[in-house]
Amino acid sequence: MNYYNIINEFQNCSILVIGDLMLDKFVIGNSSRLAPEAPIAVVDVQSTKVALGGAANAALNFRSLGARVSFFSICGDDQEADLAERLLANEEIETTLLRNTAFKTNLKTRVVSDGQVLVRYDVGSKVQLETKLEWQFINFLEQNFCKYDMLIISDYNKGLFSENIISKLEQLKQQYCVFIAIDSKNLTAFRNINPAVVKPNYSEVINALQIRPENDNRIEQLKNLGSELFGKFNSKIITVTLDKDGAMYFVEDKFECRGFAYPVDFQQVSGAGDAYFSAMTLSLFVGASIEETAEISSAMAAVAISKKATAFCSKDELVAYFAKNQKMIYDRVQLKSLVELYRLQGKTIVFTNGCFDILNSGHVSFLRKARELGDILILAVNDDESIARIKGESRPINTLEQRIDVLSGLSSIDHIFTFGELDDSPLEFIHIIKPQIYVKGGNYDKSDLEESPLVVQNGGDIVIIPLIPNVSTANTIGKIMKINEID
């Protein structure tokens, strides 16, 4: 199973997320002076953004990866709850909120200048589950527990999960076969549920095990503590996240593997844990190996923290993240996600297509010159049936697999995909890619190319690169046939 196939399976999952509702507010501006009344920065506010936080952000991350998601929480009866409900509805997340005027919905406000958080202030209250509210929560669990493939518990220790609630979850887990994943600041409270996966961070682990932190040697410190971790958390899979050091995966009481964090130029870590948790849980549920899960989860977190507010990583962004590091593109969805990512990054995309049957110096020179015209070169190669229709039944000389294998070794090419199963023309792919530059060889003329109007319509240019004289596949075939005749 490759990464794309794993990620594509996420859309078949149904999920119930239960946890603490929060909002993250970002007040963004510039600061160039100190206040006269105190040695504090003065921020000239340019924009304000409010995003889903806490368990609501976890729900958003699962939804962004294509899963069908429902969300349940208890919160205040206030404007913050109204806004959260609208934001969840905008993402097509079915939401049930038990509102209570005795509580205040949690709102975390960060003041940001030049990418740096200067201060954070929080407003909100813990939930106090009096009898009626607790009964409503239990009633919701009884009615909905078995309706989903997965139950996600996202617990920020705001009072939502009382002893009675956890006890009810234990009973329901024994009654129904539901995949349960838990991310909690108090994981030991859930150990009798026997979850499928839990995700403590380093500080939560050392607190649970009551050991001293060794920040310079965290990996070695934890490697041999699998049995202690299993004893505390009682989970089939325990994933310990270590921020810049990646993550460690334990299967029951044995250390299985380490996942490494992908480097990110800009890091805004709010929501990183939720991003990692969602990709990890979905990957494990659809049958990915631990190693595949670690790679997908790290990529998910890398995309999320590269954004400038509490953020999520969409399914398309995750597909594109892996696609940009591989030459072969396997379908149209993957191709579309990839080129959208490059456009967002301001890259100049160069596109060309052809048979490339017997690779020669002319092909190599052409592709090198094409790559020099922009930042990214995408090559579409005709499949065998398409070449036979264009050039006759004796072609191609080399099969598609052989041609792809040779072309993949050229550093000038960033990505390759094949076409021709339905149409010998690349028009469909020009429409998807919308290249800034479309390149063809000197045996073509701009005015004769059927692709020209669409390229121009999309704002691109057509560049004709002169061919090297007497260097072509046809000439190579002719020379070989002549030699055979002499022999």
Short mmCIF file of C-alpha atoms in Angstrom, two decimals:
data_model
loop_
_atom_site.label_atom_id
_atom_site.label_comp_id
_atom_site.label_asym_id
_atom_site.label_seq_id
_atom_site.Cartn_x
_atom_site.Cartn_y
_atom_site.Cartn_z
CA MET A 1 0.00 0.00 0.00
CA ASN A 2 1.60 3.33 -1.04
CA TYR A 3 0.98 6.63 0.75
CA TYR A 4 -1.59 7.82 -1.76
CA ASN A 5 -3.66 4.65 -1.43
CA ILE A 6 -3.56 4.90 2.37
CA ILE A 7 -4.64 8.54 2.37
CA ASN A 8 -7.38 7.80 -0.15
CA GLU A 9 -8.88 5.24 2.27
CA PHE A 10 -9.51 7.94 4.89
CA GLN A 11 -12.70 9.03 3.13
CA ASN A 12 -14.34 5.70 3.97
CA CYS A 13 -14.10 6.26 7.75
CA SER A 14 -16.84 7.59 10.04
CA ILE A 15 -15.73 9.25 13.26
CA LEU A 16 -17.25 10.62 16.45
CA VAL A 17 -15.01 13.16 18.20
CA ILE A 18 -15.76 13.93 21.84
CA GLY A 19 -13.82 16.55 23.73
CA ASP A 20 -13.30 20.09 24.94
CA LEU A 21 -14.55 22.84 22.66
CA MET A 22 -12.13 25.75 22.27
CA LEU A 23 -11.52 28.64 19.93
CA ASP A 24 -8.11 30.07 19.01
CA LYS A 25 -8.01 33.78 18.23
CA PHE A 26 -5.02 35.39 16.55
CA VAL A 27 -4.48 39.15 16.70
CA ILE A 28 -1.85 39.80 14.03
CA GLY A 29 0.16 42.96 13.46
CA ASN A 30 3.54 44.68 13.43
CA SER A 31 5.56 46.06 16.30
CA SER A 32 8.32 48.64 15.97
CA ARG A 33 8.21 50.50 19.28
CA LEU A 34 7.75 50.15 23.05
CA ALA A 35 4.90 51.66 25.00
CA PRO A 36 5.82 54.85 26.95
CA GLU A 37 4.06 53.65 30.10
CA ALA A 38 5.79 50.25 30.33
CA PRO A 39 8.60 48.25 28.61
CA ILE A 40 6.16 46.33 26.44
CA ALA A 41 5.75 46.09 22.68
CA VAL A 42 3.07 48.14 20.94
CA VAL A 43 1.38 46.08 18.22
CA ASP A 44 -0.34 47.81 15.32
CA VAL A 45 -3.11 45.33 14.56
CA GLN A 46 -3.57 44.46 10.90
CA SER A 47 -5.90 41.46 11.07
CA THR A 48 -7.76 39.14 13.41
CA LYS A 49 -8.52 35.48 12.82
CA VAL A 50 -10.56 33.01 14.86
CA ALA A 51 -10.08 29.26 14.32
CA LEU A 52 -11.38 26.07 15.86
CA GLY A 53 -9.23 24.87 18.74
CA GLY A 54 -9.03 22.02 21.21
CA ALA A 55 -11.13 19.00 20.34
CA ALA A 56 -12.92 21.02 17.67
CA ASN A 57 -9.60 21.41 15.87
CA ALA A 58 -9.09 17.66 16.15
CA ALA A 59 -12.49 17.15 14.51
CA LEU A 60 -11.52 19.62 11.78
CA ASN A 61 -8.29 17.73 11.08
CA PHE A 62 -10.13 14.41 10.70
CA ARG A 63 -12.67 16.08 8.41
CA SER A 64 -9.96 17.76 6.32
CA LEU A 65 -8.53 14.31 5.56
CA GLY A 66 -11.83 13.25 4.05
CA ALA A 67 -13.42 11.31 6.91
CA ARG A 68 -17.08 11.73 7.87
CA VAL A 69 -17.00 13.45 11.26
CA SER A 70 -19.42 14.25 14.06
CA PHE A 71 -18.49 16.32 17.09
CA PHE A 72 -19.87 16.41 20.64
CA SER A 73 -19.03 18.73 23.53
CA ILE A 74 -20.39 20.66 26.48
CA CYS A 75 -19.80 24.42 26.50
CA GLY A 76 -21.12 27.79 27.51
CA ASP A 77 -24.22 29.36 26.02
CA ASP A 78 -22.39 32.34 24.52
CA GLN A 79 -21.15 34.04 21.36
CA GLU A 80 -18.04 31.85 21.26
CA ALA A 81 -20.20 28.72 21.12
CA ASP A 82 -22.29 30.30 18.34
CA LEU A 83 -19.16 31.04 16.32
CA ALA A 84 -17.72 27.56 16.91
CA GLU A 85 -20.96 25.97 15.75
CA ARG A 86 -20.89 28.03 12.54
CA LEU A 87 -17.26 27.15 11.86
CA LEU A 88 -17.97 23.44 12.38
CA ALA A 89 -21.04 23.61 10.12
CA ASN A 90 -18.94 25.30 7.41
CA GLU A 91 -16.73 22.20 7.41
CA GLU A 92 -19.74 19.85 7.21
CA ILE A 93 -19.09 18.48 10.69
CA GLU A 94 -22.32 17.36 12.34
CA THR A 95 -22.25 18.96 15.78
CA THR A 96 -24.07 18.41 19.07
CA LEU A 97 -23.32 20.96 21.80
CA LEU A 98 -24.86 20.78 25.25
CA ARG A 99 -24.91 24.44 26.27
CA ASN A 100 -25.00 25.68 29.83
CA THR A 101 -25.09 29.26 31.06
CA ALA A 102 -22.96 28.28 34.07
CA PHE A 103 -19.90 27.86 31.83
CA LYS A 104 -17.85 30.09 29.57
CA THR A 105 -16.61 28.61 26.28
CA ASN A 106 -12.81 28.53 26.17
CA LEU A 107 -11.14 31.18 24.01
CA LYS A 108 -7.35 31.44 23.68
CA THR A 109 -6.12 34.73 22.23
CA ARG A 110 -2.58 35.11 20.87
CA VAL A 111 -1.05 38.45 19.89
CA VAL A 112 1.38 37.88 17.03
CA SER A 113 3.95 40.27 15.57
CA ASP A 114 6.30 39.37 12.71
CA GLY A 115 5.46 35.70 13.14
CA GLN A 116 6.25 35.67 16.89
CA VAL A 117 3.64 35.17 19.61
CA LEU A 118 4.12 38.01 22.10
CA VAL A 119 1.44 37.07 24.61
CA ARG A 120 -1.46 34.68 25.09
CA TYR A 121 -4.46 35.24 27.31
CA ASP A 122 -7.24 32.75 27.99
CA VAL A 123 -10.90 33.15 28.81
CA GLY A 124 -13.11 30.21 29.74
CA SER A 125 -14.08 27.82 32.48
CA LYS A 126 -13.98 24.17 33.37
CA VAL A 127 -17.12 22.10 32.91
CA GLN A 128 -18.86 21.01 36.13
CA LEU A 129 -20.93 17.93 35.29
CA GLU A 130 -23.91 18.18 37.59
CA THR A 131 -26.36 15.27 37.52
CA LYS A 132 -28.67 16.40 34.71
CA LEU A 133 -25.82 17.38 32.38
CA GLU A 134 -23.97 14.15 33.08
CA TRP A 135 -27.11 12.14 32.34
CA GLN A 136 -27.53 13.98 29.00
CA PHE A 137 -23.91 13.15 28.13
CA ILE A 138 -24.39 9.46 28.99
CA ASN A 139 -27.63 9.34 27.01
CA PHE A 140 -25.81 10.76 23.97
CA LEU A 141 -23.09 8.11 24.29
CA GLU A 142 -25.61 5.28 24.54
CA GLN A 143 -27.43 6.45 21.43
CA ASN A 144 -24.39 7.18 19.27
CA PHE A 145 -21.45 5.01 20.40
CA CYS A 146 -22.01 2.16 17.94
CA LYS A 147 -22.88 4.34 14.93
CA TYR A 148 -19.26 5.10 13.98
CA ASP A 149 -16.11 3.25 12.96
CA MET A 150 -14.03 5.23 15.42
CA LEU A 151 -14.46 7.12 18.66
CA ILE A 152 -11.92 9.89 19.25
CA ILE A 153 -11.47 11.29 22.74
CA SER A 154 -9.71 14.67 22.78
CA ASP A 155 -9.39 15.64 26.43
CA TYR A 156 -7.79 18.91 27.55
CA ASN A 157 -8.66 18.26 31.20
CA LYS A 158 -11.43 20.86 31.28
CA GLY A 159 -13.79 18.68 33.34
CA LEU A 160 -15.71 17.02 30.51
CA PHE A 161 -14.77 13.43 31.39
CA SER A 162 -16.01 12.57 34.86
CA GLU A 163 -15.59 9.16 36.52
CA ASN A 164 -19.17 8.23 35.56
CA ILE A 165 -18.59 9.21 31.92
CA ILE A 166 -15.39 7.17 31.72
CA SER A 167 -17.14 4.23 33.40
CA LYS A 168 -19.90 4.39 30.77
CA LEU A 169 -17.28 4.42 28.01
CA GLU A 170 -15.71 1.30 29.51
CA GLN A 171 -19.08 -0.47 29.47
CA LEU A 172 -19.83 0.54 25.89
CA LYS A 173 -16.36 -0.57 24.73
CA GLN A 174 -17.03 -4.05 26.14
CA GLN A 175 -20.40 -4.14 24.41
CA TYR A 176 -19.41 -2.83 20.97
CA CYS A 177 -16.33 -3.33 18.80
CA VAL A 178 -15.35 0.29 18.17
CA PHE A 179 -11.82 1.58 17.46
CA ILE A 180 -11.01 4.08 20.22
CA ALA A 181 -8.15 6.58 20.04
CA ILE A 182 -7.38 8.92 22.92
CA ASP A 183 -5.38 12.13 23.21
CA SER A 184 -5.67 13.26 26.82
CA LYS A 185 -3.76 15.25 29.42
CA ASN A 186 -4.86 12.56 31.89
CA LEU A 187 -4.44 9.33 29.91
CA THR A 188 -4.21 7.02 32.92
CA ALA A 189 -7.84 7.78 33.75
CA PHE A 190 -8.85 5.98 30.52
CA ARG A 191 -6.66 2.87 30.87
CA ASN A 192 -9.57 0.48 31.60
CA ILE A 193 -11.11 1.35 28.23
CA ASN A 194 -8.19 -0.52 26.64
CA PRO A 195 -7.98 1.88 23.65
CA ALA A 196 -6.52 0.99 20.27
CA VAL A 197 -4.11 3.93 20.31
CA VAL A 198 -3.08 6.77 22.62
CA LYS A 199 -0.81 9.75 21.99
CA PRO A 200 0.96 11.15 25.06
CA ASN A 201 3.65 13.78 24.63
CA TYR A 202 6.99 13.62 26.46
CA SER A 203 5.95 15.68 29.46
CA GLU A 204 2.80 13.58 29.91
CA VAL A 205 4.91 10.40 29.83
CA ILE A 206 7.44 11.50 32.43
CA ASN A 207 4.61 12.72 34.67
CA ALA A 208 2.75 9.42 34.33
CA LEU A 209 5.90 7.34 34.98
CA GLN A 210 7.19 9.78 37.61
CA ILE A 211 10.67 9.95 36.12
CA ARG A 212 13.04 12.86 35.62
CA PRO A 213 13.20 14.53 32.19
CA GLU A 214 16.32 13.97 30.10
CA ASN A 215 15.79 16.53 27.36
CA ASP A 216 19.11 15.77 25.66
CA ASN A 217 18.54 12.02 25.60
CA ARG A 218 14.80 11.46 25.34
CA ILE A 219 14.88 8.67 22.75
CA GLU A 220 17.31 6.47 24.67
CA GLN A 221 15.55 7.21 27.94
CA LEU A 222 12.20 5.90 26.68
CA LYS A 223 13.28 3.00 24.45
CA ASN A 224 13.31 0.42 27.23
CA LEU A 225 10.24 1.70 29.08
CA GLY A 226 7.64 -0.05 26.92
CA SER A 227 6.35 -2.29 29.68
CA GLU A 228 5.99 0.67 32.06
CA LEU A 229 4.11 2.67 29.41
CA PHE A 230 1.82 -0.26 28.66
CA GLY A 231 1.17 -0.70 32.36
CA LYS A 232 0.12 2.94 32.69
CA PHE A 233 -1.91 3.39 29.51
CA ASN A 234 -3.03 -0.17 28.60
CA SER A 235 -3.23 0.65 24.89
CA LYS A 236 -2.46 -1.57 21.91
CA ILE A 237 -0.36 1.21 20.35
CA ILE A 238 1.30 4.02 22.30
CA THR A 239 2.73 6.91 20.31
CA VAL A 240 4.93 9.30 22.27
CA THR A 241 5.32 12.62 20.44
CA LEU A 242 8.63 14.46 20.90
CA ASP A 243 8.14 17.68 18.87
CA LYS A 244 11.41 18.28 16.92
CA ASP A 245 12.61 14.75 17.74
CA GLY A 246 9.63 13.14 16.00
CA ALA A 247 7.74 10.34 17.72
CA MET A 248 8.27 6.89 19.23
CA TYR A 249 5.86 4.01 18.56
CA PHE A 250 5.31 1.21 21.05
CA VAL A 251 3.17 -1.84 20.26
CA GLU A 252 1.89 -2.93 23.65
CA ASP A 253 5.07 -3.20 25.76
CA LYS A 254 7.67 -3.21 22.92
CA PHE A 255 9.36 -0.27 21.23
CA GLU A 256 8.60 -0.63 17.51
CA CYS A 257 10.06 2.33 15.62
CA ARG A 258 10.83 6.01 15.64
CA GLY A 259 9.24 8.56 13.32
CA PHE A 260 11.24 11.64 12.36
CA ALA A 261 9.94 15.19 12.12
CA TYR A 262 10.10 16.84 8.70
CA PRO A 263 11.96 20.18 8.67
CA VAL A 264 9.78 23.28 8.39
CA ASP A 265 11.03 26.82 7.73
CA PHE A 266 8.22 28.59 9.60
CA GLN A 267 6.73 26.92 12.64
CA GLN A 268 3.47 27.84 14.34
CA VAL A 269 2.96 24.86 16.60
CA SER A 270 -0.60 25.52 17.78
CA GLY A 271 -2.66 22.54 16.60
CA ALA A 272 0.34 20.40 15.61
CA GLY A 273 -0.62 17.63 18.02
CA ASP A 274 -4.15 17.41 16.61
CA ALA A 275 -2.80 17.24 13.07
CA TYR A 276 -0.41 14.43 13.97
CA PHE A 277 -3.06 12.58 15.97
CA SER A 278 -5.65 12.61 13.17
CA ALA A 279 -3.29 11.29 10.47
CA MET A 280 -1.84 8.69 12.83
CA THR A 281 -5.25 7.38 13.92
CA LEU A 282 -6.70 7.18 10.42
CA SER A 283 -3.57 5.51 9.02
CA LEU A 284 -3.60 2.82 11.68
CA PHE A 285 -7.31 2.24 11.27
CA VAL A 286 -7.10 1.67 7.49
CA GLY A 287 -4.27 -0.84 7.90
CA ALA A 288 -1.07 1.13 7.35
CA SER A 289 2.10 -0.23 8.90
CA ILE A 290 3.68 1.57 11.86
CA GLU A 291 6.44 2.89 9.58
CA GLU A 292 3.93 4.19 7.00
CA THR A 293 1.85 5.71 9.77
CA ALA A 294 4.86 7.55 11.17
CA GLU A 295 5.72 9.06 7.78
CA ILE A 296 2.16 10.17 7.01
CA SER A 297 1.65 11.65 10.48
CA SER A 298 4.93 13.59 10.35
CA ALA A 299 4.02 15.00 6.94
CA MET A 300 0.58 16.03 8.23
CA ALA A 301 2.09 17.90 11.17
CA ALA A 302 4.73 19.55 8.95
CA VAL A 303 2.09 21.04 6.65
CA ALA A 304 -0.07 22.18 9.58
CA ILE A 305 2.69 23.99 11.49
CA SER A 306 3.91 25.73 8.35
CA LYS A 307 0.70 27.80 8.37
CA LYS A 308 0.35 31.05 10.28
CA ALA A 309 -2.54 30.17 12.62
CA THR A 310 -4.06 27.13 14.28
CA ALA A 311 -4.23 25.11 11.12
CA PHE A 312 -5.07 21.83 9.56
CA CYS A 313 -3.68 19.91 6.63
CA SER A 314 -6.15 18.89 3.96
CA LYS A 315 -6.15 15.55 2.20
CA ASP A 316 -5.05 17.23 -1.04
CA GLU A 317 -2.19 19.03 0.72
CA LEU A 318 -1.02 15.78 2.28
CA VAL A 319 -1.14 14.01 -1.09
CA ALA A 320 0.80 16.88 -2.65
CA TYR A 321 3.41 16.81 0.13
CA PHE A 322 4.32 13.24 -0.76
CA ALA A 323 3.91 13.75 -4.50
CA LYS A 324 6.47 16.55 -4.62
CA ASN A 325 9.08 14.13 -3.29
CA GLN A 326 8.38 11.44 -5.90
CA LYS A 327 8.74 11.49 -9.66
CA MET A 328 5.79 9.32 -10.66
CA ILE A 329 2.31 10.81 -10.45
CA TYR A 330 -0.38 8.16 -10.53
CA ASP A 331 -3.69 9.90 -11.13
CA ARG A 332 -5.41 13.18 -11.86
CA VAL A 333 -6.31 13.99 -8.24
CA GLN A 334 -2.69 13.65 -7.18
CA LEU A 335 -1.56 15.78 -10.13
CA LYS A 336 -4.11 18.50 -9.38
CA SER A 337 -3.10 18.65 -5.71
CA LEU A 338 0.56 18.86 -6.63
CA VAL A 339 0.28 21.73 -9.12
CA GLU A 340 -1.98 23.68 -6.74
CA LEU A 341 0.74 23.40 -4.09
CA TYR A 342 3.38 24.66 -6.53
CA ARG A 343 1.18 27.56 -7.59
CA LEU A 344 0.68 28.56 -3.94
CA GLN A 345 4.48 28.52 -3.56
CA GLY A 346 4.87 30.81 -6.59
CA LYS A 347 6.71 28.20 -8.68
CA THR A 348 6.90 28.45 -12.48
CA ILE A 349 5.65 25.18 -13.96
CA VAL A 350 6.99 23.96 -17.29
CA PHE A 351 5.09 21.18 -19.05
CA THR A 352 5.86 19.01 -22.05
CA ASN A 353 4.78 15.68 -23.45
CA GLY A 354 5.94 13.05 -25.88
CA CYS A 355 6.73 9.40 -26.62
CA PHE A 356 10.43 9.32 -25.65
CA ASP A 357 10.73 5.82 -27.11
CA ILE A 358 14.50 5.40 -27.49
CA LEU A 359 16.07 8.05 -25.29
CA ASN A 360 18.89 9.89 -27.05
CA SER A 361 21.05 12.98 -26.60
CA GLY A 362 18.42 15.07 -28.36
CA HIS A 363 15.82 14.12 -25.76
CA VAL A 364 18.23 14.80 -22.89
CA SER A 365 19.18 18.21 -24.28
CA PHE A 366 15.54 19.12 -24.92
CA LEU A 367 14.47 18.22 -21.38
CA ARG A 368 17.41 20.05 -19.82
CA LYS A 369 16.61 23.23 -21.76
CA ALA A 370 12.93 22.89 -20.86
CA ARG A 371 13.77 22.63 -17.16
CA GLU A 372 15.90 25.79 -17.38
CA LEU A 373 12.79 27.77 -18.35
CA GLY A 374 11.17 27.44 -14.92
CA ASP A 375 11.20 25.91 -11.45
CA ILE A 376 9.38 22.62 -12.06
CA LEU A 377 9.33 20.39 -15.16
CA ILE A 378 6.40 18.00 -15.51
CA LEU A 379 6.57 15.42 -18.29
CA ALA A 380 3.63 13.49 -19.71
CA VAL A 381 4.61 10.28 -21.54
CA ASN A 382 2.34 8.51 -24.05
CA ASP A 383 1.49 4.95 -23.06
CA ASP A 384 2.22 2.02 -25.42
CA GLU A 385 -1.25 1.89 -26.99
CA SER A 386 -1.16 5.63 -27.68
CA ILE A 387 2.24 5.39 -29.40
CA ALA A 388 1.02 2.48 -31.53
CA ARG A 389 -1.95 4.60 -32.68
CA ILE A 390 0.28 7.58 -33.50
CA LYS A 391 3.35 5.90 -34.99
CA GLY A 392 2.16 2.49 -36.12
CA GLU A 393 1.99 -1.05 -34.75
CA SER A 394 5.77 -1.53 -34.77
CA ARG A 395 6.16 1.10 -32.06
CA PRO A 396 7.08 1.60 -29.29
CA ILE A 397 10.43 -0.14 -29.26
CA ASN A 398 10.68 0.17 -25.47
CA THR A 399 7.71 -0.52 -23.21
CA LEU A 400 6.19 2.15 -21.02
CA GLU A 401 7.84 0.68 -17.90
CA GLN A 402 11.25 0.72 -19.60
CA ARG A 403 10.81 4.30 -20.81
CA ILE A 404 9.67 5.51 -17.38
CA ASP A 405 12.61 3.78 -15.73
CA VAL A 406 15.12 5.58 -17.97
CA LEU A 407 13.39 8.98 -17.81
CA SER A 408 13.18 8.82 -14.00
CA GLY A 409 16.97 8.91 -13.88
CA LEU A 410 17.13 12.40 -15.44
CA SER A 411 17.59 15.17 -12.88
CA SER A 412 15.97 17.70 -15.22
CA ILE A 413 12.54 16.06 -14.74
CA ASP A 414 10.67 16.74 -11.50
CA HIS A 415 7.53 14.67 -12.19
CA ILE A 416 6.29 12.16 -14.74
CA PHE A 417 2.85 10.81 -15.50
CA THR A 418 1.47 8.75 -18.35
CA PHE A 419 -1.50 9.37 -20.61
CA GLY A 420 -3.18 7.99 -23.70
CA GLU A 421 -5.64 5.47 -22.33
CA LEU A 422 -8.55 7.58 -23.62
CA ASP A 423 -7.03 10.34 -25.70
CA ASP A 424 -3.69 10.84 -27.45
CA SER A 425 -3.92 14.59 -26.81
CA PRO A 426 -2.55 16.23 -23.62
CA LEU A 427 -5.33 18.86 -23.57
CA GLU A 428 -6.98 17.44 -20.45
CA PHE A 429 -3.73 17.69 -18.54
CA ILE A 430 -2.94 21.19 -19.76
CA HIS A 431 -6.33 22.14 -18.33
CA ILE A 432 -5.37 20.58 -14.96
CA ILE A 433 -1.79 21.85 -14.79
CA LYS A 434 -2.27 25.27 -16.39
CA PRO A 435 1.49 25.53 -17.04
CA GLN A 436 3.11 28.94 -17.28
CA ILE A 437 5.28 27.47 -20.06
CA TYR A 438 4.39 24.70 -22.51
CA VAL A 439 7.39 23.32 -24.42
CA LYS A 440 7.58 21.41 -27.71
CA GLY A 441 10.43 20.46 -30.03
CA GLY A 442 11.52 22.28 -33.18
CA ASN A 443 9.57 19.90 -35.44
CA TYR A 444 6.39 21.69 -34.29
CA ASP A 445 5.07 25.18 -34.98
CA LYS A 446 3.05 27.19 -32.46
CA SER A 447 0.30 27.89 -34.95
CA ASP A 448 -0.12 24.17 -35.71
CA LEU A 449 -0.37 22.97 -32.12
CA GLU A 450 -3.90 22.16 -30.99
CA GLU A 451 -2.70 22.82 -27.44
CA SER A 452 -1.77 26.47 -28.14
CA PRO A 453 -5.19 28.13 -27.59
CA LEU A 454 -5.73 26.42 -24.22
CA VAL A 455 -2.21 27.25 -23.00
CA VAL A 456 -2.68 30.92 -23.89
CA GLN A 457 -6.19 30.97 -22.47
CA ASN A 458 -4.76 29.82 -19.14
CA GLY A 459 -2.16 32.60 -19.19
CA GLY A 460 0.78 30.47 -20.36
CA ASP A 461 3.41 30.77 -23.09
CA ILE A 462 4.45 28.25 -25.76
CA VAL A 463 8.20 27.79 -26.26
CA ILE A 464 9.66 25.85 -29.20
CA ILE A 465 13.10 24.40 -28.53
CA PRO A 466 15.21 23.65 -31.64
CA LEU A 467 16.16 20.03 -32.21
CA ILE A 468 19.68 18.69 -32.58
CA PRO A 469 20.08 17.89 -36.30
CA ASN A 470 19.90 14.21 -37.34
CA VAL A 471 19.25 13.01 -33.76
CA SER A 472 15.88 11.29 -33.38
CA THR A 473 14.28 7.97 -32.52
CA ALA A 474 13.44 7.41 -36.20
CA ASN A 475 17.09 7.92 -37.21
CA THR A 476 18.25 5.53 -34.47
CA ILE A 477 15.80 2.86 -35.64
CA GLY A 478 16.90 3.39 -39.23
CA LYS A 479 20.56 2.90 -38.35
CA ILE A 480 19.79 -0.29 -36.42
CA MET A 481 17.75 -1.70 -39.34
CA LYS A 482 20.57 -0.86 -41.76
CA ILE A 483 23.10 -2.66 -39.57
CA ASN A 484 20.78 -5.67 -39.39
CA GLU A 485 20.48 -5.71 -43.19
CA ILE A 486 24.29 -5.73 -43.51
CA ASP A 487 24.60 -8.54 -41.00
#
